[in-house]
Amino acid sequence: MALEKLATSSAGSTRWRTFLEVPLVILGAVAVFVLMGLSVSDALLRSFLNSPIFGANDYAQILLSFVVGLSLPLCVLAGRLIAIDTLVVRLPKWVQSPLDWLTSALGIAILSYVAWRAFVNAREAAMFGETTLLLQLPFGPSYYAVAFGCALSALILLVERFFR
């Protein structure tokens, strides 16, 4: 996918969007490929050699949380948030605009709340020593990844709504 397709039309907007998108896409692609390689390797080793990768599910669980944390801001940047506007498009324009603002405000509030809760949960997980079952991998980084993704998504929504 070309970077030009990911960015919007204005030059200033293109610069900051590209600055965010490129590292997120690269990190997300690496995480997905590692997750894919781990899953395929585990399945093949389990099937053909009866020797699965010890702790593959623990690794997959942690990697998946990083993929989710990286994917949320990319969805916001691409404008691919879930929106059901079947009824809204039939309303007059003077009603659609306030509803659009309300939807953005709710999205910012919800993503900010989830980011805050994920950050609190990360601190609590570290304090209580929460880990995965087999490998004892800490859950804190997973919570921090989700908190980062939600906070960045809320910030992107805020910037695009108020500063575009």
mmCIF file with all atom_site columns, N, CA, C and O in Angstrom, residues 106-145:
data_model
loop_
_atom_site.group_PDB
_atom_site.id
_atom_site.type_symbol
_atom_site.label_atom_id
_atom_site.label_alt_id
_atom_site.label_comp_id
_atom_site.label_asym_id
_atom_site.label_entity_id
_atom_site.label_seq_id
_atom_site.pdbx_PDB_ins_code
_atom_site.Cartn_x
_atom_site.Cartn_y
_atom_site.Cartn_z
_atom_site.occupancy
_atom_site.B_iso_or_equiv
_atom_site.pdbx_formal_charge
_atom_site.auth_seq_id
_atom_site.auth_comp_id
_atom_site.auth_asym_id
_atom_site.auth_atom_id
_atom_site.pdbx_PDB_model_num
ATOM 1   N N  . LEU A 1 106 ? -17.601 11.392  21.904 1.00 0.00 ? 106 LEU A N  1
ATOM 2   C CA . LEU A 1 106 ? -17.784 10.113  22.595 1.00 0.00 ? 106 LEU A CA 1
ATOM 3   C C  . LEU A 1 106 ? -16.622 9.169   22.316 1.00 0.00 ? 106 LEU A C  1
ATOM 4   O O  . LEU A 1 106 ? -16.144 8.473   23.223 1.00 0.00 ? 106 LEU A O  1
ATOM 5   N N  . GLY A 1 107 ? -16.158 9.133   21.081 1.00 0.00 ? 107 GLY A N  1
ATOM 6   C CA . GLY A 1 107 ? -15.014 8.292   20.743 1.00 0.00 ? 107 GLY A CA 1
ATOM 7   C C  . GLY A 1 107 ? -13.766 8.690   21.509 1.00 0.00 ? 107 GLY A C  1
ATOM 8   O O  . GLY A 1 107 ? -13.045 7.834   22.036 1.00 0.00 ? 107 GLY A O  1
ATOM 9   N N  . ILE A 1 108 ? -13.525 9.995   21.600 1.00 0.00 ? 108 ILE A N  1
ATOM 10  C CA . ILE A 1 108 ? -12.368 10.494  22.349 1.00 0.00 ? 108 ILE A CA 1
ATOM 11  C C  . ILE A 1 108 ? -12.496 10.126  23.822 1.00 0.00 ? 108 ILE A C  1
ATOM 12  O O  . ILE A 1 108 ? -11.536 9.657   24.452 1.00 0.00 ? 108 ILE A O  1
ATOM 13  N N  . ALA A 1 109 ? -13.690 10.303  24.373 1.00 0.00 ? 109 ALA A N  1
ATOM 14  C CA . ALA A 1 109 ? -13.912 10.003  25.796 1.00 0.00 ? 109 ALA A CA 1
ATOM 15  C C  . ALA A 1 109 ? -13.739 8.505   26.077 1.00 0.00 ? 109 ALA A C  1
ATOM 16  O O  . ALA A 1 109 ? -13.073 8.119   27.055 1.00 0.00 ? 109 ALA A O  1
ATOM 17  N N  . ILE A 1 110 ? -14.305 7.666   25.243 1.00 0.00 ? 110 ILE A N  1
ATOM 18  C CA . ILE A 1 110 ? -14.225 6.219   25.470 1.00 0.00 ? 110 ILE A CA 1
ATOM 19  C C  . ILE A 1 110 ? -12.786 5.727   25.316 1.00 0.00 ? 110 ILE A C  1
ATOM 20  O O  . ILE A 1 110 ? -12.295 4.955   26.152 1.00 0.00 ? 110 ILE A O  1
ATOM 21  N N  . LEU A 1 111 ? -12.104 6.163   24.257 1.00 0.00 ? 111 LEU A N  1
ATOM 22  C CA . LEU A 1 111 ? -10.715 5.740   24.069 1.00 0.00 ? 111 LEU A CA 1
ATOM 23  C C  . LEU A 1 111 ? -9.811  6.250   25.192 1.00 0.00 ? 111 LEU A C  1
ATOM 24  O O  . LEU A 1 111 ? -8.907  5.539   25.640 1.00 0.00 ? 111 LEU A O  1
ATOM 25  N N  . SER A 1 112 ? -10.067 7.453   25.670 1.00 0.00 ? 112 SER A N  1
ATOM 26  C CA . SER A 1 112 ? -9.281  7.989   26.791 1.00 0.00 ? 112 SER A CA 1
ATOM 27  C C  . SER A 1 112 ? -9.520  7.189   28.059 1.00 0.00 ? 112 SER A C  1
ATOM 28  O O  . SER A 1 112 ? -8.583  6.894   28.812 1.00 0.00 ? 112 SER A O  1
ATOM 29  N N  . TYR A 1 113 ? -10.770 6.818   28.296 1.00 0.00 ? 113 TYR A N  1
ATOM 30  C CA . TYR A 1 113 ? -11.090 6.021   29.487 1.00 0.00 ? 113 TYR A CA 1
ATOM 31  C C  . TYR A 1 113 ? -10.417 4.649   29.416 1.00 0.00 ? 113 TYR A C  1
ATOM 32  O O  . TYR A 1 113 ? -9.837  4.189   30.403 1.00 0.00 ? 113 TYR A O  1
ATOM 33  N N  . VAL A 1 114 ? -10.496 3.996   28.257 1.00 0.00 ? 114 VAL A N  1
ATOM 34  C CA . VAL A 1 114 ? -9.868  2.682   28.108 1.00 0.00 ? 114 VAL A CA 1
ATOM 35  C C  . VAL A 1 114 ? -8.352  2.794   28.273 1.00 0.00 ? 114 VAL A C  1
ATOM 36  O O  . VAL A 1 114 ? -7.718  1.931   28.902 1.00 0.00 ? 114 VAL A O  1
ATOM 37  N N  . ALA A 1 115 ? -7.758  3.855   27.734 1.00 0.00 ? 115 ALA A N  1
ATOM 38  C CA . ALA A 1 115 ? -6.315  4.064   27.899 1.00 0.00 ? 115 ALA A CA 1
ATOM 39  C C  . ALA A 1 115 ? -5.958  4.239   29.371 1.00 0.00 ? 115 ALA A C  1
ATOM 40  O O  . ALA A 1 115 ? -4.990  3.638   29.864 1.00 0.00 ? 115 ALA A O  1
ATOM 41  N N  . TRP A 1 116 ? -6.738  5.040   30.076 1.00 0.00 ? 116 TRP A N  1
ATOM 42  C CA . TRP A 1 116 ? -6.483  5.260   31.500 1.00 0.00 ? 116 TRP A CA 1
ATOM 43  C C  . TRP A 1 116 ? -6.609  3.950   32.285 1.00 0.00 ? 116 TRP A C  1
ATOM 44  O O  . TRP A 1 116 ? -5.757  3.624   33.109 1.00 0.00 ? 116 TRP A O  1
ATOM 45  N N  . ARG A 1 117 ? -7.683  3.161   32.016 1.00 0.00 ? 117 ARG A N  1
ATOM 46  C CA . ARG A 1 117 ? -7.882  1.903   32.731 1.00 0.00 ? 117 ARG A CA 1
ATOM 47  C C  . ARG A 1 117 ? -6.777  0.899   32.400 1.00 0.00 ? 117 ARG A C  1
ATOM 48  O O  . ARG A 1 117 ? -6.318  0.169   33.282 1.00 0.00 ? 117 ARG A O  1
ATOM 49  N N  . ALA A 1 118 ? -6.350  0.853   31.154 1.00 0.00 ? 118 ALA A N  1
ATOM 50  C CA . ALA A 1 118 ? -5.276  -0.064  30.776 1.00 0.00 ? 118 ALA A CA 1
ATOM 51  C C  . ALA A 1 118 ? -3.975  0.330   31.481 1.00 0.00 ? 118 ALA A C  1
ATOM 52  O O  . ALA A 1 118 ? -3.216  -0.537  31.927 1.00 0.00 ? 118 ALA A O  1
ATOM 53  N N  . PHE A 1 119 ? -3.733  1.641   31.607 1.00 0.00 ? 119 PHE A N  1
ATOM 54  C CA . PHE A 1 119 ? -2.537  2.102   32.319 1.00 0.00 ? 119 PHE A CA 1
ATOM 55  C C  . PHE A 1 119 ? -2.614  1.724   33.799 1.00 0.00 ? 119 PHE A C  1
ATOM 56  O O  . PHE A 1 119 ? -1.637  1.233   34.374 1.00 0.00 ? 119 PHE A O  1
ATOM 57  N N  . VAL A 1 120 ? -3.774  1.911   34.406 1.00 0.00 ? 120 VAL A N  1
ATOM 58  C CA . VAL A 1 120 ? -3.955  1.531   35.821 1.00 0.00 ? 120 VAL A CA 1
ATOM 59  C C  . VAL A 1 120 ? -3.780  0.025   35.981 1.00 0.00 ? 120 VAL A C  1
ATOM 60  O O  . VAL A 1 120 ? -3.112  -0.446  36.913 1.00 0.00 ? 120 VAL A O  1
ATOM 61  N N  . ASN A 1 121 ? -4.358  -0.748  35.067 1.00 0.00 ? 121 ASN A N  1
ATOM 62  C CA . ASN A 1 121 ? -4.218  -2.204  35.131 1.00 0.00 ? 121 ASN A CA 1
ATOM 63  C C  . ASN A 1 121 ? -2.766  -2.639  34.939 1.00 0.00 ? 121 ASN A C  1
ATOM 64  O O  . ASN A 1 121 ? -2.331  -3.621  35.541 1.00 0.00 ? 121 ASN A O  1
ATOM 65  N N  . ALA A 1 122 ? -2.019  -1.918  34.100 1.00 0.00 ? 122 ALA A N  1
ATOM 66  C CA . ALA A 1 122 ? -0.601  -2.242  33.906 1.00 0.00 ? 122 ALA A CA 1
ATOM 67  C C  . ALA A 1 122 ? 0.175   -2.044  35.201 1.00 0.00 ? 122 ALA A C  1
ATOM 68  O O  . ALA A 1 122 ? 1.002   -2.888  35.572 1.00 0.00 ? 122 ALA A O  1
ATOM 69  N N  . ARG A 1 123 ? -0.099  -0.948  35.878 1.00 0.00 ? 123 ARG A N  1
ATOM 70  C CA . ARG A 1 123 ? 0.582   -0.702  37.163 1.00 0.00 ? 123 ARG A CA 1
ATOM 71  C C  . ARG A 1 123 ? 0.209   -1.763  38.193 1.00 0.00 ? 123 ARG A C  1
ATOM 72  O O  . ARG A 1 123 ? 1.067   -2.235  38.940 1.00 0.00 ? 123 ARG A O  1
ATOM 73  N N  . GLU A 1 124 ? -1.077  -2.122  38.234 1.00 0.00 ? 124 GLU A N  1
ATOM 74  C CA . GLU A 1 124 ? -1.518  -3.145  39.188 1.00 0.00 ? 124 GLU A CA 1
ATOM 75  C C  . GLU A 1 124 ? -0.936  -4.514  38.839 1.00 0.00 ? 124 GLU A C  1
ATOM 76  O O  . GLU A 1 124 ? -0.561  -5.277  39.732 1.00 0.00 ? 124 GLU A O  1
ATOM 77  N N  . ALA A 1 125 ? -0.862  -4.827  37.546 1.00 0.00 ? 125 ALA A N  1
ATOM 78  C CA . ALA A 1 125 ? -0.279  -6.104  37.127 1.00 0.00 ? 125 ALA A CA 1
ATOM 79  C C  . ALA A 1 125 ? 1.186   -6.182  37.538 1.00 0.00 ? 125 ALA A C  1
ATOM 80  O O  . ALA A 1 125 ? 1.658   -7.239  37.980 1.00 0.00 ? 125 ALA A O  1
ATOM 81  N N  . ALA A 1 126 ? 1.891   -5.069  37.407 1.00 0.00 ? 126 ALA A N  1
ATOM 82  C CA . ALA A 1 126 ? 3.292   -5.042  37.825 1.00 0.00 ? 126 ALA A CA 1
ATOM 83  C C  . ALA A 1 126 ? 3.409   -5.156  39.344 1.00 0.00 ? 126 ALA A C  1
ATOM 84  O O  . ALA A 1 126 ? 4.273   -5.866  39.861 1.00 0.00 ? 126 ALA A O  1
ATOM 85  N N  . MET A 1 127 ? 2.524   -4.473  40.045 1.00 0.00 ? 127 MET A N  1
ATOM 86  C CA . MET A 1 127 ? 2.569   -4.483  41.506 1.00 0.00 ? 127 MET A CA 1
ATOM 87  C C  . MET A 1 127 ? 2.265   -5.879  42.060 1.00 0.00 ? 127 MET A C  1
ATOM 88  O O  . MET A 1 127 ? 2.908   -6.329  43.008 1.00 0.00 ? 127 MET A O  1
ATOM 89  N N  . PHE A 1 128 ? 1.288   -6.561  41.461 1.00 0.00 ? 128 PHE A N  1
ATOM 90  C CA . PHE A 1 128 ? 0.899   -7.886  41.950 1.00 0.00 ? 128 PHE A CA 1
ATOM 91  C C  . PHE A 1 128 ? 1.657   -9.016  41.272 1.00 0.00 ? 128 PHE A C  1
ATOM 92  O O  . PHE A 1 128 ? 1.474   -10.182 41.613 1.00 0.00 ? 128 PHE A O  1
ATOM 93  N N  . GLY A 1 129 ? 2.474   -8.702  40.284 1.00 0.00 ? 129 GLY A N  1
ATOM 94  C CA . GLY A 1 129 ? 3.273   -9.716  39.618 1.00 0.00 ? 129 GLY A CA 1
ATOM 95  C C  . GLY A 1 129 ? 2.472   -10.651 38.729 1.00 0.00 ? 129 GLY A C  1
ATOM 96  O O  . GLY A 1 129 ? 2.787   -11.843 38.643 1.00 0.00 ? 129 GLY A O  1
ATOM 97  N N  . GLU A 1 130 ? 1.450   -10.121 38.056 1.00 0.00 ? 130 GLU A N  1
ATOM 98  C CA . GLU A 1 130 ? 0.642   -10.949 37.161 1.00 0.00 ? 130 GLU A CA 1
ATOM 99  C C  . GLU A 1 130 ? 1.473   -11.393 35.969 1.00 0.00 ? 130 GLU A C  1
ATOM 100 O O  . GLU A 1 130 ? 2.139   -10.581 35.323 1.00 0.00 ? 130 GLU A O  1
ATOM 101 N N  . THR A 1 131 ? 1.406   -12.694 35.686 1.00 0.00 ? 131 THR A N  1
ATOM 102 C CA . THR A 1 131 ? 2.187   -13.252 34.586 1.00 0.00 ? 131 THR A CA 1
ATOM 103 C C  . THR A 1 131 ? 1.361   -14.298 33.833 1.00 0.00 ? 131 THR A C  1
ATOM 104 O O  . THR A 1 131 ? 0.306   -14.722 34.297 1.00 0.00 ? 131 THR A O  1
ATOM 105 N N  . THR A 1 132 ? 1.896   -14.709 32.680 1.00 0.00 ? 132 THR A N  1
ATOM 106 C CA . THR A 1 132 ? 1.262   -15.788 31.930 1.00 0.00 ? 132 THR A CA 1
ATOM 107 C C  . THR A 1 132 ? 1.494   -17.107 32.666 1.00 0.00 ? 132 THR A C  1
ATOM 108 O O  . THR A 1 132 ? 2.353   -17.196 33.554 1.00 0.00 ? 132 THR A O  1
ATOM 109 N N  . LEU A 1 133 ? 0.745   -18.140 32.278 1.00 0.00 ? 133 LEU A N  1
ATOM 110 C CA . LEU A 1 133 ? 0.779   -19.390 33.032 1.00 0.00 ? 133 LEU A CA 1
ATOM 111 C C  . LEU A 1 133 ? 2.090   -20.163 32.900 1.00 0.00 ? 133 LEU A C  1
ATOM 112 O O  . LEU A 1 133 ? 2.707   -20.503 33.898 1.00 0.00 ? 133 LEU A O  1
ATOM 113 N N  . LEU A 1 134 ? 2.533   -20.412 31.689 1.00 0.00 ? 134 LEU A N  1
ATOM 114 C CA . LEU A 1 134 ? 3.692   -21.289 31.516 1.00 0.00 ? 134 LEU A CA 1
ATOM 115 C C  . LEU A 1 134 ? 5.028   -20.583 31.650 1.00 0.00 ? 134 LEU A C  1
ATOM 116 O O  . LEU A 1 134 ? 5.909   -21.023 32.381 1.00 0.00 ? 134 LEU A O  1
ATOM 117 N N  . LEU A 1 135 ? 5.194   -19.500 30.919 1.00 0.00 ? 135 LEU A N  1
ATOM 118 C CA . LEU A 1 135 ? 6.504   -18.848 30.854 1.00 0.00 ? 135 LEU A CA 1
ATOM 119 C C  . LEU A 1 135 ? 6.688   -17.736 31.876 1.00 0.00 ? 135 LEU A C  1
ATOM 120 O O  . LEU A 1 135 ? 7.777   -17.158 31.963 1.00 0.00 ? 135 LEU A O  1
ATOM 121 N N  . GLN A 1 136 ? 5.639   -17.408 32.593 1.00 0.00 ? 136 GLN A N  1
ATOM 122 C CA . GLN A 1 136 ? 5.685   -16.340 33.601 1.00 0.00 ? 136 GLN A CA 1
ATOM 123 C C  . GLN A 1 136 ? 6.096   -14.996 32.992 1.00 0.00 ? 136 GLN A C  1
ATOM 124 O O  . GLN A 1 136 ? 6.835   -14.218 33.590 1.00 0.00 ? 136 GLN A O  1
ATOM 125 N N  . LEU A 1 137 ? 5.610   -14.719 31.773 1.00 0.00 ? 137 LEU A N  1
ATOM 126 C CA . LEU A 1 137 ? 5.849   -13.431 31.128 1.00 0.00 ? 137 LEU A CA 1
ATOM 127 C C  . LEU A 1 137 ? 4.940   -12.394 31.779 1.00 0.00 ? 137 LEU A C  1
ATOM 128 O O  . LEU A 1 137 ? 3.758   -12.647 31.983 1.00 0.00 ? 137 LEU A O  1
ATOM 129 N N  . PRO A 1 138 ? 5.455   -11.232 32.120 1.00 0.00 ? 138 PRO A N  1
ATOM 130 C CA . PRO A 1 138 ? 4.621   -10.226 32.797 1.00 0.00 ? 138 PRO A CA 1
ATOM 131 C C  . PRO A 1 138 ? 3.547   -9.649  31.877 1.00 0.00 ? 138 PRO A C  1
ATOM 132 O O  . PRO A 1 138 ? 3.767   -9.460  30.682 1.00 0.00 ? 138 PRO A O  1
ATOM 133 N N  . PHE A 1 139 ? 2.381   -9.362  32.456 1.00 0.00 ? 139 PHE A N  1
ATOM 134 C CA . PHE A 1 139 ? 1.273   -8.778  31.713 1.00 0.00 ? 139 PHE A CA 1
ATOM 135 C C  . PHE A 1 139 ? 1.389   -7.263  31.563 1.00 0.00 ? 139 PHE A C  1
ATOM 136 O O  . PHE A 1 139 ? 0.716   -6.670  30.737 1.00 0.00 ? 139 PHE A O  1
ATOM 137 N N  . GLY A 1 140 ? 2.209   -6.621  32.362 1.00 0.00 ? 140 GLY A N  1
ATOM 138 C CA . GLY A 1 140 ? 2.333   -5.166  32.340 1.00 0.00 ? 140 GLY A CA 1
ATOM 139 C C  . GLY A 1 140 ? 2.579   -4.583  30.952 1.00 0.00 ? 140 GLY A C  1
ATOM 140 O O  . GLY A 1 140 ? 1.869   -3.674  30.525 1.00 0.00 ? 140 GLY A O  1
ATOM 141 N N  . PRO A 1 141 ? 3.569   -5.085  30.203 1.00 0.00 ? 141 PRO A N  1
ATOM 142 C CA . PRO A 1 141 ? 3.809   -4.537  28.867 1.00 0.00 ? 141 PRO A CA 1
ATOM 143 C C  . PRO A 1 141 ? 2.599   -4.660  27.932 1.00 0.00 ? 141 PRO A C  1
ATOM 144 O O  . PRO A 1 141 ? 2.379   -3.787  27.096 1.00 0.00 ? 141 PRO A O  1
ATOM 145 N N  . SER A 1 142 ? 1.834   -5.712  28.089 1.00 0.00 ? 142 SER A N  1
ATOM 146 C CA . SER A 1 142 ? 0.632   -5.863  27.256 1.00 0.00 ? 142 SER A CA 1
ATOM 147 C C  . SER A 1 142 ? -0.368  -4.762  27.555 1.00 0.00 ? 142 SER A C  1
ATOM 148 O O  . SER A 1 142 ? -0.956  -4.176  26.640 1.00 0.00 ? 142 SER A O  1
ATOM 149 N N  . TYR A 1 143 ? -0.587  -4.500  28.821 1.00 0.00 ? 143 TYR A N  1
ATOM 150 C CA . TYR A 1 143 ? -1.498  -3.424  29.209 1.00 0.00 ? 143 TYR A CA 1
ATOM 151 C C  . TYR A 1 143 ? -0.978  -2.068  28.742 1.00 0.00 ? 143 TYR A C  1
ATOM 152 O O  . TYR A 1 143 ? -1.746  -1.222  28.300 1.00 0.00 ? 143 TYR A O  1
ATOM 153 N N  . TYR A 1 144 ? 0.327   -1.867  28.856 1.00 0.00 ? 144 TYR A N  1
ATOM 154 C CA . TYR A 1 144 ? 0.901   -0.606  28.393 1.00 0.00 ? 144 TYR A CA 1
ATOM 155 C C  . TYR A 1 144 ? 0.738   -0.436  26.879 1.00 0.00 ? 144 TYR A C  1
ATOM 156 O O  . TYR A 1 144 ? 0.520   0.668   26.394 1.00 0.00 ? 144 TYR A O  1
ATOM 157 N N  . ALA A 1 145 ? 0.861   -1.526  26.126 1.00 0.00 ? 145 ALA A N  1
ATOM 158 C CA . ALA A 1 145 ? 0.678   -1.455  24.670 1.00 0.00 ? 145 ALA A CA 1
ATOM 159 C C  . ALA A 1 145 ? -0.752  -1.043  24.329 1.00 0.00 ? 145 ALA A C  1
ATOM 160 O O  . ALA A 1 145 ? -0.969  -0.198  23.452 1.00 0.00 ? 145 ALA A O  1
#
